[in-house]
Amino acid sequence: MYVFGWISKTVPRIESTAHIKSALIGASVTIPITDGRLATGTWQGIWYLEFRARKHSRKVVATIQGEKM
């Protein structure tokens, strides 16, 4: 079953589920860095989720913005 009818016509079935999951989870995250360490809470973590079933390559881009102190 497809959430959007046009997805079934433009994207192979196995890929459409990956696109829907990615839309629900999100594709980027902003994480503060304090004193050179990730400022996550005690029970927080960073997870990389891959929803595509087929083998492929992927690039992860990290952009760090800040001020000199």
PDB file with SEQRES, HELIX, SHEET and CRYST1 records, atoms N, CA, C and O in Angstrom:
SEQRES   1 A   69  MET TYR VAL PHE GLY TRP ILE SER LYS THR VAL PRO ARG          
SEQRES   2 A   69  ILE GLU SER THR ALA HIS ILE LYS SER ALA LEU ILE GLY          
SEQRES   3 A   69  ALA SER VAL THR ILE PRO ILE THR ASP GLY ARG LEU ALA          
SEQRES   4 A   69  THR GLY THR TRP GLN GLY ILE TRP TYR LEU GLU PHE ARG          
SEQRES   5 A   69  ALA ARG LYS HIS SER ARG LYS VAL VAL ALA THR ILE GLN          
SEQRES   6 A   69  GLY GLU LYS MET                                              
HELIX    1 AA1 GLY A    5  THR A   10  1                                   6    
HELIX    2 AA2 ARG A   13  ILE A   25  1                                  13    
SHEET    1 AA1 2 ILE A  33  THR A  34  0                                        
SHEET    2 AA1 2 ARG A  37  LEU A  38 -1                                        
CRYST1    1.000    1.000    1.000  90.00  90.00  90.00 P 1           1          
ATOM      1  N   MET A   1       0.839  -1.179   0.000  1.00  0.00           N  
ATOM      2  CA  MET A   1       0.000   0.000   0.000  1.00  0.00           C  
ATOM      3  C   MET A   1       0.882   1.239   0.000  1.00  0.00           C  
ATOM      4  O   MET A   1       1.872   1.297   0.730  1.00  0.00           O  
ATOM      5  N   TYR A   2       0.537   2.215  -0.800  1.00  0.00           N  
ATOM      6  CA  TYR A   2       1.320   3.440  -0.901  1.00  0.00           C  
ATOM      7  C   TYR A   2       0.562   4.597  -0.267  1.00  0.00           C  
ATOM      8  O   TYR A   2      -0.652   4.728  -0.419  1.00  0.00           O  
ATOM      9  N   VAL A   3       1.298   5.420   0.437  1.00  0.00           N  
ATOM     10  CA  VAL A   3       0.684   6.584   1.057  1.00  0.00           C  
ATOM     11  C   VAL A   3       0.267   7.596  -0.011  1.00  0.00           C  
ATOM     12  O   VAL A   3      -0.815   8.177   0.070  1.00  0.00           O  
ATOM     13  N   PHE A   4       1.121   7.803  -1.004  1.00  0.00           N  
ATOM     14  CA  PHE A   4       0.827   8.730  -2.090  1.00  0.00           C  
ATOM     15  C   PHE A   4       0.820   7.956  -3.402  1.00  0.00           C  
ATOM     16  O   PHE A   4       1.769   7.227  -3.693  1.00  0.00           O  
ATOM     17  N   GLY A   5      -0.228   8.102  -4.192  1.00  0.00           N  
ATOM     18  CA  GLY A   5      -0.351   7.366  -5.440  1.00  0.00           C  
ATOM     19  C   GLY A   5       0.771   7.620  -6.426  1.00  0.00           C  
ATOM     20  O   GLY A   5       1.189   6.703  -7.133  1.00  0.00           O  
ATOM     21  N   TRP A   6       1.273   8.857  -6.489  1.00  0.00           N  
ATOM     22  CA  TRP A   6       2.320   9.183  -7.459  1.00  0.00           C  
ATOM     23  C   TRP A   6       3.632   8.482  -7.154  1.00  0.00           C  
ATOM     24  O   TRP A   6       4.432   8.269  -8.065  1.00  0.00           O  
ATOM     25  N   ILE A   7       3.879   8.116  -5.897  1.00  0.00           N  
ATOM     26  CA  ILE A   7       5.132   7.437  -5.550  1.00  0.00           C  
ATOM     27  C   ILE A   7       5.223   6.102  -6.278  1.00  0.00           C  
ATOM     28  O   ILE A   7       6.291   5.734  -6.767  1.00  0.00           O  
ATOM     29  N   SER A   8       4.120   5.379  -6.353  1.00  0.00           N  
ATOM     30  CA  SER A   8       4.143   4.061  -6.989  1.00  0.00           C  
ATOM     31  C   SER A   8       4.479   4.141  -8.472  1.00  0.00           C  
ATOM     32  O   SER A   8       4.960   3.165  -9.048  1.00  0.00           O  
ATOM     33  N   LYS A   9       4.234   5.288  -9.097  1.00  0.00           N  
ATOM     34  CA  LYS A   9       4.516   5.433 -10.521  1.00  0.00           C  
ATOM     35  C   LYS A   9       5.928   5.942 -10.797  1.00  0.00           C  
ATOM     36  O   LYS A   9       6.473   5.694 -11.872  1.00  0.00           O  
ATOM     37  N   THR A  10       6.526   6.652  -9.835  1.00  0.00           N  
ATOM     38  CA  THR A  10       7.824   7.288 -10.082  1.00  0.00           C  
ATOM     39  C   THR A  10       8.993   6.615  -9.382  1.00  0.00           C  
ATOM     40  O   THR A  10      10.134   6.750  -9.825  1.00  0.00           O  
ATOM     41  N   VAL A  11       8.735   5.898  -8.309  1.00  0.00           N  
ATOM     42  CA  VAL A  11       9.802   5.299  -7.512  1.00  0.00           C  
ATOM     43  C   VAL A  11       9.509   3.812  -7.339  1.00  0.00           C  
ATOM     44  O   VAL A  11       8.374   3.449  -7.030  1.00  0.00           O  
ATOM     45  N   PRO A  12      10.504   2.940  -7.531  1.00  0.00           N  
ATOM     46  CA  PRO A  12      10.262   1.514  -7.298  1.00  0.00           C  
ATOM     47  C   PRO A  12       9.739   1.273  -5.886  1.00  0.00           C  
ATOM     48  O   PRO A  12      10.060   2.026  -4.967  1.00  0.00           O  
ATOM     49  N   ARG A  13       8.947   0.240  -5.713  1.00  0.00           N  
ATOM     50  CA  ARG A  13       8.296  -0.026  -4.432  1.00  0.00           C  
ATOM     51  C   ARG A  13       9.273  -0.068  -3.270  1.00  0.00           C  
ATOM     52  O   ARG A  13       9.014   0.529  -2.224  1.00  0.00           O  
ATOM     53  N   ILE A  14      10.384  -0.759  -3.434  1.00  0.00           N  
ATOM     54  CA  ILE A  14      11.325  -0.895  -2.326  1.00  0.00           C  
ATOM     55  C   ILE A  14      11.924   0.457  -1.938  1.00  0.00           C  
ATOM     56  O   ILE A  14      12.266   0.675  -0.775  1.00  0.00           O  
ATOM     57  N   GLU A  15      12.051   1.365  -2.907  1.00  0.00           N  
ATOM     58  CA  GLU A  15      12.589   2.693  -2.627  1.00  0.00           C  
ATOM     59  C   GLU A  15      11.538   3.610  -2.008  1.00  0.00           C  
ATOM     60  O   GLU A  15      11.877   4.466  -1.192  1.00  0.00           O  
ATOM     61  N   SER A  16      10.280   3.447  -2.378  1.00  0.00           N  
ATOM     62  CA  SER A  16       9.248   4.348  -1.864  1.00  0.00           C  
ATOM     63  C   SER A  16       9.109   4.233  -0.355  1.00  0.00           C  
ATOM     64  O   SER A  16       8.892   5.240   0.319  1.00  0.00           O  
ATOM     65  N   THR A  17       9.230   3.034   0.186  1.00  0.00           N  
ATOM     66  CA  THR A  17       9.152   2.897   1.644  1.00  0.00           C  
ATOM     67  C   THR A  17      10.327   3.603   2.311  1.00  0.00           C  
ATOM     68  O   THR A  17      10.166   4.189   3.382  1.00  0.00           O  
ATOM     69  N   ALA A  18      11.501   3.556   1.696  1.00  0.00           N  
ATOM     70  CA  ALA A  18      12.664   4.256   2.247  1.00  0.00           C  
ATOM     71  C   ALA A  18      12.438   5.760   2.234  1.00  0.00           C  
ATOM     72  O   ALA A  18      12.812   6.449   3.183  1.00  0.00           O  
ATOM     73  N   HIS A  19      11.828   6.278   1.170  1.00  0.00           N  
ATOM     74  CA  HIS A  19      11.555   7.712   1.077  1.00  0.00           C  
ATOM     75  C   HIS A  19      10.546   8.149   2.138  1.00  0.00           C  
ATOM     76  O   HIS A  19      10.708   9.207   2.746  1.00  0.00           O  
ATOM     77  N   ILE A  20       9.534   7.365   2.356  1.00  0.00           N  
ATOM     78  CA  ILE A  20       8.519   7.698   3.356  1.00  0.00           C  
ATOM     79  C   ILE A  20       9.130   7.681   4.753  1.00  0.00           C  
ATOM     80  O   ILE A  20       8.880   8.591   5.543  1.00  0.00           O  
ATOM     81  N   LYS A  21       9.923   6.664   5.069  1.00  0.00           N  
ATOM     82  CA  LYS A  21      10.578   6.596   6.380  1.00  0.00           C  
ATOM     83  C   LYS A  21      11.508   7.783   6.589  1.00  0.00           C  
ATOM     84  O   LYS A  21      11.539   8.367   7.672  1.00  0.00           O  
ATOM     85  N   SER A  22      12.259   8.137   5.564  1.00  0.00           N  
ATOM     86  CA  SER A  22      13.173   9.275   5.658  1.00  0.00           C  
ATOM     87  C   SER A  22      12.410  10.575   5.890  1.00  0.00           C  
ATOM     88  O   SER A  22      12.859  11.432   6.651  1.00  0.00           O  
ATOM     89  N   ALA A  23      11.269  10.723   5.243  1.00  0.00           N  
ATOM     90  CA  ALA A  23      10.457  11.927   5.430  1.00  0.00           C  
ATOM     91  C   ALA A  23       9.920  12.017   6.855  1.00  0.00           C  
ATOM     92  O   ALA A  23       9.813  13.111   7.409  1.00  0.00           O  
ATOM     93  N   LEU A  24       9.585  10.886   7.447  1.00  0.00           N  
ATOM     94  CA  LEU A  24       9.064  10.876   8.814  1.00  0.00           C  
ATOM     95  C   LEU A  24      10.159  11.101   9.855  1.00  0.00           C  
ATOM     96  O   LEU A  24       9.933  11.796  10.845  1.00  0.00           O  
ATOM     97  N   ILE A  25      11.336  10.526   9.644  1.00  0.00           N  
ATOM     98  CA  ILE A  25      12.437  10.619  10.608  1.00  0.00           C  
ATOM     99  C   ILE A  25      13.204  11.925  10.450  1.00  0.00           C  
ATOM    100  O   ILE A  25      13.573  12.545  11.448  1.00  0.00           O  
ATOM    101  N   GLY A  26      13.449  12.350   9.224  1.00  0.00           N  
ATOM    102  CA  GLY A  26      14.231  13.556   8.970  1.00  0.00           C  
ATOM    103  C   GLY A  26      15.592  13.198   8.399  1.00  0.00           C  
ATOM    104  O   GLY A  26      16.086  12.084   8.575  1.00  0.00           O  
ATOM    105  N   ALA A  27      16.189  14.164   7.713  1.00  0.00           N  
ATOM    106  CA  ALA A  27      17.450  13.885   7.026  1.00  0.00           C  
ATOM    107  C   ALA A  27      18.646  14.590   7.643  1.00  0.00           C  
ATOM    108  O   ALA A  27      19.780  14.332   7.238  1.00  0.00           O  
ATOM    109  N   SER A  28      18.428  15.467   8.605  1.00  0.00           N  
ATOM    110  CA  SER A  28      19.563  16.168   9.207  1.00  0.00           C  
ATOM    111  C   SER A  28      19.284  16.448  10.679  1.00  0.00           C  
ATOM    112  O   SER A  28      18.147  16.370  11.145  1.00  0.00           O  
ATOM    113  N   VAL A  29      20.337  16.771  11.380  1.00  0.00           N  
ATOM    114  CA  VAL A  29      20.223  17.053  12.806  1.00  0.00           C  
ATOM    115  C   VAL A  29      21.265  18.104  13.179  1.00  0.00           C  
ATOM    116  O   VAL A  29      22.341  18.158  12.584  1.00  0.00           O  
ATOM    117  N   THR A  30      20.945  18.930  14.154  1.00  0.00           N  
ATOM    118  CA  THR A  30      21.885  19.922  14.672  1.00  0.00           C  
ATOM    119  C   THR A  30      22.220  19.541  16.105  1.00  0.00           C  
ATOM    120  O   THR A  30      21.327  19.386  16.938  1.00  0.00           O  
ATOM    121  N   ILE A  31      23.502  19.390  16.389  1.00  0.00           N  
ATOM    122  CA  ILE A  31      23.951  18.979  17.720  1.00  0.00           C  
ATOM    123  C   ILE A  31      24.966  19.992  18.228  1.00  0.00           C  
ATOM    124  O   ILE A  31      25.979  20.221  17.568  1.00  0.00           O  
ATOM    125  N   PRO A  32      24.727  20.597  19.371  1.00  0.00           N  
ATOM    126  CA  PRO A  32      25.690  21.565  19.893  1.00  0.00           C  
ATOM    127  C   PRO A  32      26.968  20.888  20.396  1.00  0.00           C  
ATOM    128  O   PRO A  32      26.943  19.766  20.900  1.00  0.00           O  
ATOM    129  N   ILE A  33      28.075  21.602  20.242  1.00  0.00           N  
ATOM    130  CA  ILE A  33      29.365  21.143  20.762  1.00  0.00           C  
ATOM    131  C   ILE A  33      29.817  22.158  21.801  1.00  0.00           C  
ATOM    132  O   ILE A  33      29.907  23.351  21.511  1.00  0.00           O  
ATOM    133  N   THR A  34      30.099  21.690  23.004  1.00  0.00           N  
ATOM    134  CA  THR A  34      30.542  22.553  24.092  1.00  0.00           C  
ATOM    135  C   THR A  34      31.885  22.069  24.594  1.00  0.00           C  
ATOM    136  O   THR A  34      32.035  20.902  24.954  1.00  0.00           O  
ATOM    137  N   ASP A  35      32.864  22.962  24.621  1.00  0.00           N  
ATOM    138  CA  ASP A  35      34.223  22.621  25.063  1.00  0.00           C  
ATOM    139  C   ASP A  35      34.782  21.417  24.308  1.00  0.00           C  
ATOM    140  O   ASP A  35      35.452  20.568  24.897  1.00  0.00           O  
ATOM    141  N   GLY A  36      34.506  21.342  23.008  1.00  0.00           N  
ATOM    142  CA  GLY A  36      35.045  20.281  22.166  1.00  0.00           C  
ATOM    143  C   GLY A  36      34.352  18.935  22.295  1.00  0.00           C  
ATOM    144  O   GLY A  36      34.838  17.943  21.751  1.00  0.00           O  
ATOM    145  N   ARG A  37      33.234  18.877  22.998  1.00  0.00           N  
ATOM    146  CA  ARG A  37      32.494  17.618  23.173  1.00  0.00           C  
ATOM    147  C   ARG A  37      31.051  17.799  22.721  1.00  0.00           C  
ATOM    148  O   ARG A  37      30.488  18.890  22.813  1.00  0.00           O  
ATOM    149  N   LEU A  38      30.462  16.713  22.233  1.00  0.00           N  
ATOM    150  CA  LEU A  38      29.050  16.764  21.858  1.00  0.00           C  
ATOM    151  C   LEU A  38      28.219  17.039  23.102  1.00  0.00           C  
ATOM    152  O   LEU A  38      28.392  16.382  24.128  1.00  0.00           O  
ATOM    153  N   ALA A  39      27.328  17.998  23.013  1.00  0.00           N  
ATOM    154  CA  ALA A  39      26.496  18.371  24.158  1.00  0.00           C  
ATOM    155  C   ALA A  39      25.177  17.604  24.110  1.00  0.00           C  
ATOM    156  O   ALA A  39      24.115  18.185  23.885  1.00  0.00           O  
ATOM    157  N   THR A  40      25.260  16.311  24.320  1.00  0.00           N  
ATOM    158  CA  THR A  40      24.061  15.470  24.369  1.00  0.00           C  
ATOM    159  C   THR A  40      23.749  15.157  25.824  1.00  0.00           C  
ATOM    160  O   THR A  40      24.631  15.200  26.681  1.00  0.00           O  
ATOM    161  N   GLY A  41      22.504  14.845  26.093  1.00  0.00           N  
ATOM    162  CA  GLY A  41      22.101  14.493  27.443  1.00  0.00           C  
ATOM    163  C   GLY A  41      22.551  13.083  27.802  1.00  0.00           C  
ATOM    164  O   GLY A  41      23.091  12.355  26.969  1.00  0.00           O  
ATOM    165  N   THR A  42      22.322  12.718  29.040  1.00  0.00           N  
ATOM    166  CA  THR A  42      22.744  11.415  29.550  1.00  0.00           C  
ATOM    167  C   THR A  42      22.206  10.267  28.712  1.00  0.00           C  
ATOM    168  O   THR A  42      22.943   9.328  28.408  1.00  0.00           O  
ATOM    169  N   TRP A  43      20.944  10.325  28.337  1.00  0.00           N  
ATOM    170  CA  TRP A  43      20.312   9.220  27.624  1.00  0.00           C  
ATOM    171  C   TRP A  43      20.162   9.487  26.137  1.00  0.00           C  
ATOM    172  O   TRP A  43      19.454   8.753  25.446  1.00  0.00           O  
ATOM    173  N   GLN A  44      20.808  10.513  25.640  1.00  0.00           N  
ATOM    174  CA  GLN A  44      20.720  10.837  24.219  1.00  0.00           C  
ATOM    175  C   GLN A  44      21.860  10.199  23.447  1.00  0.00           C  
ATOM    176  O   GLN A  44      22.941   9.973  23.992  1.00  0.00           O  
ATOM    177  N   GLY A  45      21.620   9.914  22.199  1.00  0.00           N  
ATOM    178  CA  GLY A  45      22.646   9.352  21.329  1.00  0.00           C  
ATOM    179  C   GLY A  45      22.417   9.803  19.897  1.00  0.00           C  
ATOM    180  O   GLY A  45      21.382  10.387  19.573  1.00  0.00           O  
ATOM    181  N   ILE A  46      23.386   9.529  19.054  1.00  0.00           N  
ATOM    182  CA  ILE A  46      23.280   9.860  17.638  1.00  0.00           C  
ATOM    183  C   ILE A  46      23.210   8.549  16.871  1.00  0.00           C  
ATOM    184  O   ILE A  46      24.071   7.682  17.024  1.00  0.00           O  
ATOM    185  N   TRP A  47      22.191   8.412  16.056  1.00  0.00           N  
ATOM    186  CA  TRP A  47      21.985   7.192  15.284  1.00  0.00           C  
ATOM    187  C   TRP A  47      21.954   7.525  13.807  1.00  0.00           C  
ATOM    188  O   TRP A  47      21.346   8.513  13.396  1.00  0.00           O  
ATOM    189  N   TYR A  48      22.604   6.707  13.019  1.00  0.00           N  
ATOM    190  CA  TYR A  48      22.549   6.812  11.562  1.00  0.00           C  
ATOM    191  C   TYR A  48      21.643   5.690  11.083  1.00  0.00           C  
ATOM    192  O   TYR A  48      21.941   4.516  11.298  1.00  0.00           O  
ATOM    193  N   LEU A  49      20.550   6.039  10.443  1.00  0.00           N  
ATOM    194  CA  LEU A  49      19.595   5.046   9.955  1.00  0.00           C  
ATOM    195  C   LEU A  49      19.611   5.028   8.437  1.00  0.00           C  
ATOM    196  O   LEU A  49      19.494   6.072   7.796  1.00  0.00           O  
ATOM    197  N   GLU A  50      19.753   3.854   7.872  1.00  0.00           N  
ATOM    198  CA  GLU A  50      19.730   3.687   6.415  1.00  0.00           C  
ATOM    199  C   GLU A  50      18.509   2.849   6.062  1.00  0.00           C  
ATOM    200  O   GLU A  50      18.381   1.714   6.522  1.00  0.00           O  
ATOM    201  N   PHE A  51      17.625   3.392   5.260  1.00  0.00           N  
ATOM    202  CA  PHE A  51      16.377   2.712   4.935  1.00  0.00           C  
ATOM    203  C   PHE A  51      16.389   2.021   3.583  1.00  0.00           C  
ATOM    204  O   PHE A  51      15.490   1.236   3.282  1.00  0.00           O  
ATOM    205  N   ARG A  52      17.384   2.297   2.772  1.00  0.00           N  
ATOM    206  CA  ARG A  52      17.438   1.649   1.454  1.00  0.00           C  
ATOM    207  C   ARG A  52      17.854   0.193   1.611  1.00  0.00           C  
ATOM    208  O   ARG A  52      18.727  -0.127   2.417  1.00  0.00           O  
ATOM    209  N   ALA A  53      17.232  -0.675   0.847  1.00  0.00           N  
ATOM    210  CA  ALA A  53      17.519  -2.107   0.940  1.00  0.00           C  
ATOM    211  C   ALA A  53      18.657  -2.528   0.020  1.00  0.00           C  
ATOM    212  O   ALA A  53      19.357  -3.502   0.297  1.00  0.00           O  
ATOM    213  N   ARG A  54      18.843  -1.795  -1.077  1.00  0.00           N  
ATOM    214  CA  ARG A  54      19.873  -2.160  -2.047  1.00  0.00           C  
ATOM    215  C   ARG A  54      21.227  -1.586  -1.648  1.00  0.00           C  
ATOM    216  O   ARG A  54      21.307  -0.574  -0.951  1.00  0.00           O  
ATOM    217  N   LYS A  55      22.284  -2.245  -2.099  1.00  0.00           N  
ATOM    218  CA  LYS A  55      23.632  -1.777  -1.830  1.00  0.00           C  
ATOM    219  C   LYS A  55      23.882  -0.473  -2.589  1.00  0.00           C  
ATOM    220  O   LYS A  55      23.537  -0.355  -3.765  1.00  0.00           O  
ATOM    221  N   HIS A  56      24.479   0.493  -1.915  1.00  0.00           N  
ATOM    222  CA  HIS A  56      24.787   1.777  -2.529  1.00  0.00           C  
ATOM    223  C   HIS A  56      25.822   2.492  -1.671  1.00  0.00           C  
ATOM    224  O   HIS A  56      26.112   2.074  -0.550  1.00  0.00           O  
ATOM    225  N   SER A  57      26.366   3.562  -2.205  1.00  0.00           N  
ATOM    226  CA  SER A  57      27.318   4.347  -1.411  1.00  0.00           C  
ATOM    227  C   SER A  57      26.610   5.587  -0.878  1.00  0.00           C  
ATOM    228  O   SER A  57      25.628   6.056  -1.453  1.00  0.00           O  
ATOM    229  N   ARG A  58      27.120   6.100   0.216  1.00  0.00           N  
ATOM    230  CA  ARG A  58      26.497   7.253   0.853  1.00  0.00           C  
ATOM    231  C   ARG A  58      27.596   8.140   1.420  1.00  0.00           C  
ATOM    232  O   ARG A  58      28.608   7.640   1.912  1.00  0.00           O  
ATOM    233  N   LYS A  59      27.407   9.439   1.356  1.00  0.00           N  
ATOM    234  CA  LYS A  59      28.339  10.385   1.962  1.00  0.00           C  
ATOM    235  C   LYS A  59      27.668  11.023   3.169  1.00  0.00           C  
ATOM    236  O   LYS A  59      26.502  11.411   3.108  1.00  0.00           O  
ATOM    237  N   VAL A  60      28.407  11.129   4.257  1.00  0.00           N  
ATOM    238  CA  VAL A  60      27.929  11.825   5.444  1.00  0.00           C  
ATOM    239  C   VAL A  60      28.712  13.125   5.533  1.00  0.00           C  
ATOM    240  O   VAL A  60      29.943  13.111   5.514  1.00  0.00           O  
ATOM    241  N   VAL A  61      28.016  14.239   5.628  1.00  0.00           N  
ATOM    242  CA  VAL A  61      28.657  15.551   5.672  1.00  0.00           C  
ATOM    243  C   VAL A  61      28.466  16.147   7.061  1.00  0.00           C  
ATOM    244  O   VAL A  61      27.343  16.241   7.556  1.00  0.00           O  
ATOM    245  N   ALA A  62      29.561  16.544   7.681  1.00  0.00           N  
ATOM    246  CA  ALA A  62      29.510  17.224   8.979  1.00  0.00           C  
ATOM    247  C   ALA A  62      30.002  18.649   8.784  1.00  0.00           C  
ATOM    248  O   ALA A  62      31.110  18.868   8.294  1.00  0.00           O  
ATOM    249  N   THR A  63      29.187  19.606   9.163  1.00  0.00           N  
ATOM    250  CA  THR A  63      29.552  21.013   9.070  1.00  0.00           C  
ATOM    251  C   THR A  63      29.619  21.577  10.478  1.00  0.00           C  
ATOM    252  O   THR A  63      28.648  21.499  11.231  1.00  0.00           O  
ATOM    253  N   ILE A  64      30.754  22.140  10.831  1.00  0.00           N  
ATOM    254  CA  ILE A  64      30.930  22.695  12.171  1.00  0.00           C  
ATOM    255  C   ILE A  64      30.991  24.214  12.047  1.00  0.00           C  
ATOM    256  O   ILE A  64      31.802  24.762  11.300  1.00  0.00           O  
ATOM    257  N   GLN A  65      30.123  24.870  12.788  1.00  0.00           N  
ATOM    258  CA  GLN A  65      30.087  26.331  12.792  1.00  0.00           C  
ATOM    259  C   GLN A  65      30.385  26.806  14.207  1.00  0.00           C  
ATOM    260  O   GLN A  65      29.957  26.180  15.177  1.00  0.00           O  
ATOM    261  N   GLY A  66      31.095  27.876  14.325  1.00  0.00           N  
ATOM    262  CA  GLY A  66      31.375  28.387  15.656  1.00  0.00           C  
ATOM    263  C   GLY A  66      32.136  29.692  15.618  1.00  0.00           C  
ATOM    264  O   GLY A  66      32.353  30.286  14.562  1.00  0.00           O  
ATOM    265  N   GLU A  67      32.532  30.116  16.798  1.00  0.00           N  
ATOM    266  CA  GLU A  67      33.274  31.354  16.960  1.00  0.00           C  
ATOM    267  C   GLU A  67      34.591  31.063  17.651  1.00  0.00           C  
ATOM    268  O   GLU A  67      34.685  30.163  18.486  1.00  0.00           O  
ATOM    269  N   LYS A  68      35.610  31.837  17.293  1.00  0.00           N  
ATOM    270  CA  LYS A  68      36.880  31.726  18.001  1.00  0.00           C  
ATOM    271  C   LYS A  68      36.721  32.372  19.362  1.00  0.00           C  
ATOM    272  O   LYS A  68      36.057  33.400  19.499  1.00  0.00           O  
ATOM    273  N   MET A  69      37.320  31.777  20.348  1.00  0.00           N  
ATOM    274  CA  MET A  69      37.223  32.340  21.699  1.00  0.00           C  
ATOM    275  C   MET A  69      38.558  32.878  22.122  1.00  0.00           C  
ATOM    276  O   MET A  69      38.693  33.396  23.230  1.00  0.00           O  
TER     277      MET A  69                                                      
END                                                                             
